[in-house]
Amino acid sequence: MVTTNGWTRRDFIRRTSAVGAAAIGGPILLSACGGGSDSAEDVLEKGRKQGFLRVGVANEPPYTKVAAENVTGVEPDILRTVLKRLGIDRIEGVITPYDQMIPGLQAGRWDVVAAGLFMKQSRCGQVLYSEPTIVSTESFGVRKGNPKKITTLASIKDHSDLKIAVLSGGFEEGILKEKGMPAGRQIQVRDGRSGIEAVKSGRADAFFLPTLSLEDLVKSDKAIEVTKPVDDAPVTGAGHCFRKKDKAAHDKYNKELAALKKTPEFGKILEKWGFHASDVEGVTTKQLCKTSG
Ligand code: 6CS
């Protein structure tokens, strides 16, 4: 039973909704507590011994989804499948904001990140990414009818009156910074729901987030529409992140992931969540890690 500050897991989840607590910026354990950072023990060996690995997730469907403490979404489902092939039957999710995923991994608060943490130079320099698991697109969530005609990065860059909501520390925030958008025009939010509310309240003119995440967020919200994929945004490709000291485990994981990709099961997992195996075919971590930011 997880205990956090003496609370039982049920108390913890009841009193601080997973998203709420993540919104405050703290990671949320969804399972048994475990030790802190590893010593030199191979992380896969640790997983086999204790029967699970702890994974950093965001709870942003379809990339990661937490319901009744069950961690799914395209990334955890791929991770769970590969780990099973490596003799590790379970994963335990820890909900955390994107900007804490790598620091938490380095600190040993979780053993791997499988959250759709898109590859870019600054991230690739800190961790070992597996080969790509998904490639996806970015869009804008805008008010119905898209009154400000926000469709591409070029369409927002020169309109100094436009304010864009982004997840703090997220890939999209990095894109806007790379494009030279002043910080004053970026509305930082902690999670998807807050980004949608920022657009509905008029605090922001658009919410910049992956297309499939926006579609999941607004599926029952008629006030917001999702633009077509932003054609001048960088490619958003993700893999699973390991600590640099876990290179042996990373290499074993990559080998097993490559074997999974050759089976129909890989495509089935992606399609269940709206992704396509053909999009990631032939794409490499080396290519995606060239993305600036
Ligand atoms: O990699 C990131 O930072 C982005 N990934 C996802 C799946 N959603 C938003 C986030 O900014």
Coordinates of N, CA and C in Angstrom, one line a residue, residues 58-181:
A58 N 2.3 11.6 -17.7 CA 1.7 12.9 -17.5 C 0.2 12.8 -17.3
N59 N -0.4 11.7 -17.7 CA -1.9 11.6 -17.7 C -2.5 12.6 -18.7
E60 N -2.0 12.4 -20.0 CA -2.5 13.2 -21.1 C -2.8 12.3 -22.2
P61 N -4.1 11.8 -22.2 CA -4.5 10.8 -23.3 C -4.3 11.4 -24.7
P62 N -4.0 10.7 -25.8 CA -3.8 9.3 -25.7 C -2.4 8.9 -25.4
Y63 N -1.5 9.8 -25.1 CA -0.1 9.4 -24.9 C 0.0 8.6 -23.6
T64 N -0.6 9.2 -22.5 CA -0.6 8.5 -21.2 C -2.0 8.7 -20.6
K65 N -2.5 7.7 -19.9 CA -3.9 7.8 -19.3 C -3.9 7.1 -18.0
V66 N -4.4 7.7 -17.0 CA -4.4 7.1 -15.6 C -5.9 7.1 -15.2
A67 N -6.4 5.9 -15.0 CA -7.8 5.7 -14.6 C -7.8 4.7 -13.5
A68 N -8.3 5.0 -12.3 CA -8.4 4.1 -11.2 C -7.0 3.4 -11.0
E69 N -6.0 4.2 -11.1 CA -4.6 3.8 -10.8 C -4.1 2.8 -11.9
N70 N -4.8 2.7 -13.0 CA -4.3 1.8 -14.1 C -3.7 2.7 -15.1
V71 N -2.4 2.5 -15.4 CA -1.7 3.4 -16.3 C -1.7 2.9 -17.7
T72 N -2.4 3.6 -18.6 CA -2.4 3.1 -20.0 C -2.0 4.3 -20.9
G73 N -2.4 4.2 -22.2 CA -2.0 5.2 -23.2 C -1.0 4.5 -24.1
V74 N -0.7 5.1 -25.3 CA 0.2 4.4 -26.2 C 1.6 4.1 -25.6
E75 N 2.1 5.1 -24.9 CA 3.5 4.9 -24.4 C 3.6 3.9 -23.3
P76 N 2.8 4.0 -22.2 CA 2.8 2.9 -21.2 C 2.5 1.5 -21.7
D77 N 1.6 1.5 -22.7 CA 1.2 0.2 -23.3 C 2.4 -0.5 -24.1
I78 N 3.1 0.4 -24.8 CA 4.3 -0.2 -25.5 C 5.3 -0.6 -24.4
L79 N 5.6 0.3 -23.4 CA 6.5 0.0 -22.3 C 6.2 -1.4 -21.7
R80 N 4.9 -1.5 -21.3 CA 4.5 -2.7 -20.6 C 4.7 -4.0 -21.4
T81 N 4.5 -3.8 -22.8 CA 4.6 -5.0 -23.7 C 6.1 -5.4 -23.8
V82 N 7.0 -4.4 -23.9 CA 8.4 -4.7 -24.1 C 9.0 -5.2 -22.8
L83 N 8.6 -4.6 -21.6 CA 9.1 -5.1 -20.3 C 8.6 -6.6 -20.1
K84 N 7.4 -6.9 -20.5 CA 6.9 -8.3 -20.3 C 7.9 -9.2 -21.0
R85 N 8.3 -8.8 -22.2 CA 9.2 -9.7 -23.0 C 10.6 -9.8 -22.4
L86 N 10.8 -8.8 -21.4 CA 12.1 -8.8 -20.7 C 11.9 -9.4 -19.3
G87 N 10.8 -10.0 -19.0 CA 10.6 -10.7 -17.7 C 10.1 -9.8 -16.6
I88 N 9.6 -8.6 -17.0 CA 9.0 -7.7 -15.9 C 7.6 -7.5 -16.2
D89 N 6.7 -7.9 -15.3 CA 5.3 -8.0 -15.6 C 4.5 -6.7 -15.4
R90 N 4.9 -5.8 -14.5 CA 4.1 -4.7 -14.2 C 4.8 -3.4 -14.3
I91 N 4.0 -2.3 -14.5 CA 4.6 -1.0 -14.4 C 3.8 -0.2 -13.4
E92 N 4.4 0.7 -12.6 CA 3.7 1.5 -11.6 C 3.9 3.0 -12.1
G93 N 2.7 3.7 -12.3 CA 2.8 5.0 -12.8 C 3.1 6.1 -11.8
V94 N 3.8 7.1 -12.1 CA 3.9 8.3 -11.3 C 3.6 9.5 -12.2
I95 N 2.5 10.2 -11.8 CA 2.1 11.3 -12.6 C 2.9 12.5 -12.3
T96 N 3.5 13.1 -13.3 CA 4.4 14.3 -13.1 C 4.3 15.2 -14.2
P97 N 4.5 16.5 -14.0 CA 4.6 17.4 -15.2 C 5.8 17.1 -16.1
Y98 N 5.6 17.5 -17.4 CA 6.7 17.2 -18.3 C 8.1 17.8 -17.9
D99 N 8.0 18.9 -17.3 CA 9.3 19.5 -16.9 C 10.0 18.9 -15.7
Q100 N 9.3 17.9 -15.1 CA 10.0 17.2 -14.0 C 10.3 15.7 -14.4
M101 N 10.0 15.4 -15.6 CA 10.2 13.9 -16.0 C 11.7 13.5 -16.0
I102 N 12.5 14.4 -16.6 CA 13.9 14.0 -16.7 C 14.6 14.2 -15.3
P103 N 14.3 15.3 -14.6 CA 14.9 15.5 -13.2 C 14.5 14.3 -12.3
G104 N 13.3 13.9 -12.4 CA 12.8 12.8 -11.5 C 13.5 11.5 -11.9
L105 N 13.7 11.3 -13.2 CA 14.4 10.1 -13.7 C 15.8 10.1 -13.1
Q106 N 16.5 11.2 -13.3 CA 17.9 11.3 -12.8 C 18.0 11.1 -11.3
A107 N 16.9 11.5 -10.6 CA 16.9 11.4 -9.1 C 16.5 10.0 -8.6
G108 N 16.1 9.2 -9.6 CA 15.7 7.8 -9.2 C 14.3 7.7 -8.7
R109 N 13.5 8.8 -8.9 CA 12.1 8.7 -8.4 C 11.3 7.8 -9.3
W110 N 11.7 7.6 -10.5 CA 11.1 6.6 -11.4 C 12.3 6.0 -12.2
D111 N 12.0 4.9 -12.8 CA 13.1 4.1 -13.5 C 13.2 4.4 -15.0
V112 N 12.1 4.9 -15.5 CA 12.0 5.1 -17.0 C 10.9 6.2 -17.2
V113 N 11.0 6.9 -18.3 CA 9.9 7.8 -18.7 C 9.3 7.3 -20.0
A114 N 8.0 7.1 -20.0 CA 7.2 6.7 -21.2 C 6.0 7.5 -21.3
A115 N 6.2 8.7 -21.8 CA 5.1 9.7 -21.7 C 4.8 10.5 -23.0
G116 N 5.6 10.1 -24.0 CA 5.5 10.9 -25.2 C 6.3 12.2 -25.0
L117 N 7.5 12.0 -24.3 CA 8.4 13.1 -24.1 C 9.2 13.3 -25.4
F118 N 8.8 14.3 -26.2 CA 9.3 14.4 -27.6 C 10.8 14.7 -27.6
M119 N 11.5 14.1 -28.5 CA 13.0 14.2 -28.6 C 13.4 15.6 -29.1
K120 N 14.4 16.2 -28.5 CA 15.0 17.4 -28.9 C 16.4 17.4 -28.3
Q121 N 17.3 18.3 -28.8 CA 18.7 18.2 -28.4 C 18.9 18.3 -26.9
S122 N 18.2 19.2 -26.2 CA 18.4 19.4 -24.8 C 18.0 18.2 -24.0
R123 N 17.0 17.5 -24.4 CA 16.6 16.3 -23.7 C 17.5 15.1 -24.1
C124 N 17.8 15.0 -25.3 CA 18.7 13.9 -25.8 C 20.1 14.0 -25.1
G125 N 20.5 15.2 -24.8 CA 21.8 15.3 -24.1 C 21.8 14.8 -22.7
Q126 N 20.6 14.6 -22.1 CA 20.5 14.3 -20.6 C 20.2 12.9 -20.4
V127 N 19.5 12.2 -21.3 CA 19.1 10.8 -21.1 C 19.4 10.0 -22.3
L128 N 19.2 8.7 -22.2 CA 19.3 7.7 -23.3 C 17.9 7.5 -23.8
Y129 N 17.5 8.0 -25.0 CA 16.2 7.7 -25.6 C 16.3 6.3 -26.3
S130 N 15.2 5.5 -26.1 CA 15.1 4.3 -27.0 C 14.9 4.8 -28.4
E131 N 14.9 3.8 -29.3 CA 14.5 4.2 -30.7 C 13.0 4.6 -30.6
P132 N 12.5 5.4 -31.6 CA 11.2 6.0 -31.5 C 10.1 5.0 -31.4
T133 N 9.1 5.4 -30.5 CA 7.9 4.6 -30.4 C 6.7 5.2 -31.1
I134 N 6.7 6.5 -31.2 CA 5.6 7.2 -31.9 C 6.1 8.4 -32.6
V135 N 5.5 8.8 -33.7 CA 5.7 10.1 -34.3 C 4.3 10.7 -34.4
S136 N 4.1 12.0 -34.1 CA 2.8 12.6 -34.1 C 2.8 14.0 -34.6
T137 N 1.7 14.8 -34.4 CA 1.7 16.2 -34.9 C 1.2 17.1 -33.8
E138 N 1.4 18.4 -34.1 CA 1.0 19.4 -33.1 C -0.2 20.2 -33.8
S139 N -1.1 20.8 -32.9 CA -2.2 21.6 -33.4 C -2.4 22.7 -32.4
F140 N -3.3 23.6 -32.8 CA -3.8 24.6 -31.9 C -5.3 24.3 -31.5
G141 N -5.5 24.5 -30.2 CA -6.9 24.5 -29.8 C -7.4 25.9 -29.8
V142 N -8.4 26.2 -30.6 CA -8.9 27.6 -30.7 C -10.4 27.7 -30.5
R143 N -10.8 28.9 -30.3 CA -12.3 29.1 -30.1 C -13.0 28.7 -31.4
K144 N -14.2 28.2 -31.3 CA -15.0 27.7 -32.4 C -14.9 28.8 -33.5
G145 N -14.7 28.3 -34.7 CA -14.6 29.2 -35.9 C -13.3 29.9 -36.1
N146 N -12.3 29.6 -35.1 CA -11.0 30.1 -35.2 C -10.9 31.6 -35.6
P147 N -11.6 32.5 -34.8 CA -11.7 33.9 -35.2 C -10.4 34.6 -35.5
K148 N -9.3 34.2 -34.9 CA -8.0 34.9 -35.1 C -7.2 34.2 -36.2
K149 N -7.8 33.2 -36.9 CA -7.2 32.5 -38.0 C -5.8 32.0 -37.6
I150 N -5.7 31.3 -36.5 CA -4.4 30.7 -36.1 C -4.3 29.3 -36.7
T151 N -3.3 29.2 -37.6 CA -3.2 27.8 -38.2 C -1.7 27.3 -38.2
T152 N -0.8 28.3 -38.3 CA 0.6 27.8 -38.3 C 1.4 28.7 -37.3
L153 N 2.7 28.3 -37.2 CA 3.6 29.2 -36.3 C 3.8 30.5 -36.9
A154 N 3.9 30.5 -38.3 CA 4.0 31.8 -39.0 C 2.8 32.7 -38.7
S155 N 1.6 32.1 -38.6 CA 0.4 32.9 -38.5 C 0.3 33.6 -37.1
I156 N 1.1 33.1 -36.1 CA 1.1 33.7 -34.8 C 2.3 34.6 -34.5
K157 N 3.4 34.4 -35.3 CA 4.7 35.0 -34.9 C 4.5 36.5 -35.0
D158 N 4.0 37.1 -36.1 CA 4.0 38.5 -36.3 C 2.8 39.2 -35.7
H159 N 1.9 38.4 -35.1 CA 0.7 39.1 -34.5 C 0.9 39.3 -33.0
S160 N 1.5 40.5 -32.7 CA 1.9 40.7 -31.3 C 0.8 40.7 -30.3
D161 N -0.5 40.7 -30.8 CA -1.6 40.7 -29.8 C -2.0 39.3 -29.4
L162 N -1.5 38.3 -30.1 CA -1.9 36.9 -29.9 C -1.2 36.3 -28.7
K163 N -1.9 35.7 -27.8 CA -1.3 35.0 -26.6 C -1.6 33.5 -26.8
I164 N -0.5 32.7 -26.6 CA -0.6 31.2 -26.8 C -0.4 30.5 -25.5
A165 N -1.3 29.6 -25.1 CA -1.1 28.8 -23.9 C -0.2 27.6 -24.3
V166 N 0.7 27.3 -23.4 CA 1.6 26.1 -23.5 C 1.8 25.5 -22.2
L167 N 2.1 24.2 -22.2 CA 2.4 23.5 -20.9 C 3.8 24.0 -20.5
S168 N 4.0 24.4 -19.2 CA 5.3 24.9 -18.8 C 6.3 23.8 -18.9
G169 N 7.4 24.0 -19.5 CA 8.5 23.0 -19.7 C 8.2 22.0 -20.8
G170 N 7.1 22.2 -21.5 CA 6.7 21.3 -22.6 C 7.4 21.6 -23.9
F171 N 7.3 20.7 -24.8 CA 8.0 20.7 -26.1 C 7.5 22.0 -26.9
E172 N 6.2 22.3 -26.7 CA 5.6 23.4 -27.5 C 6.1 24.7 -27.0
E173 N 6.3 24.8 -25.7 CA 6.9 26.1 -25.1 C 8.3 26.3 -25.7
G174 N 9.0 25.1 -25.9 CA 10.4 25.2 -26.5 C 10.3 25.7 -27.9
I175 N 9.3 25.2 -28.7 CA 9.2 25.6 -30.1 C 8.9 27.2 -30.1
L176 N 8.0 27.7 -29.3 CA 7.8 29.1 -29.3 C 9.0 29.9 -29.0
K177 N 9.8 29.4 -28.0 CA 11.0 30.1 -27.6 C 12.0 30.1 -28.8
E178 N 12.1 29.0 -29.5 CA 13.0 28.8 -30.6 C 12.6 29.8 -31.7
K179 N 11.3 30.1 -31.8 CA 10.8 31.0 -32.9 C 10.9 32.5 -32.4
G180 N 11.4 32.7 -31.2 CA 11.6 34.0 -30.7 C 10.3 34.7 -30.2
M181 N 9.3 33.9 -29.8 CA 8.1 34.5 -29.3 C 8.3 35.0 -27.9

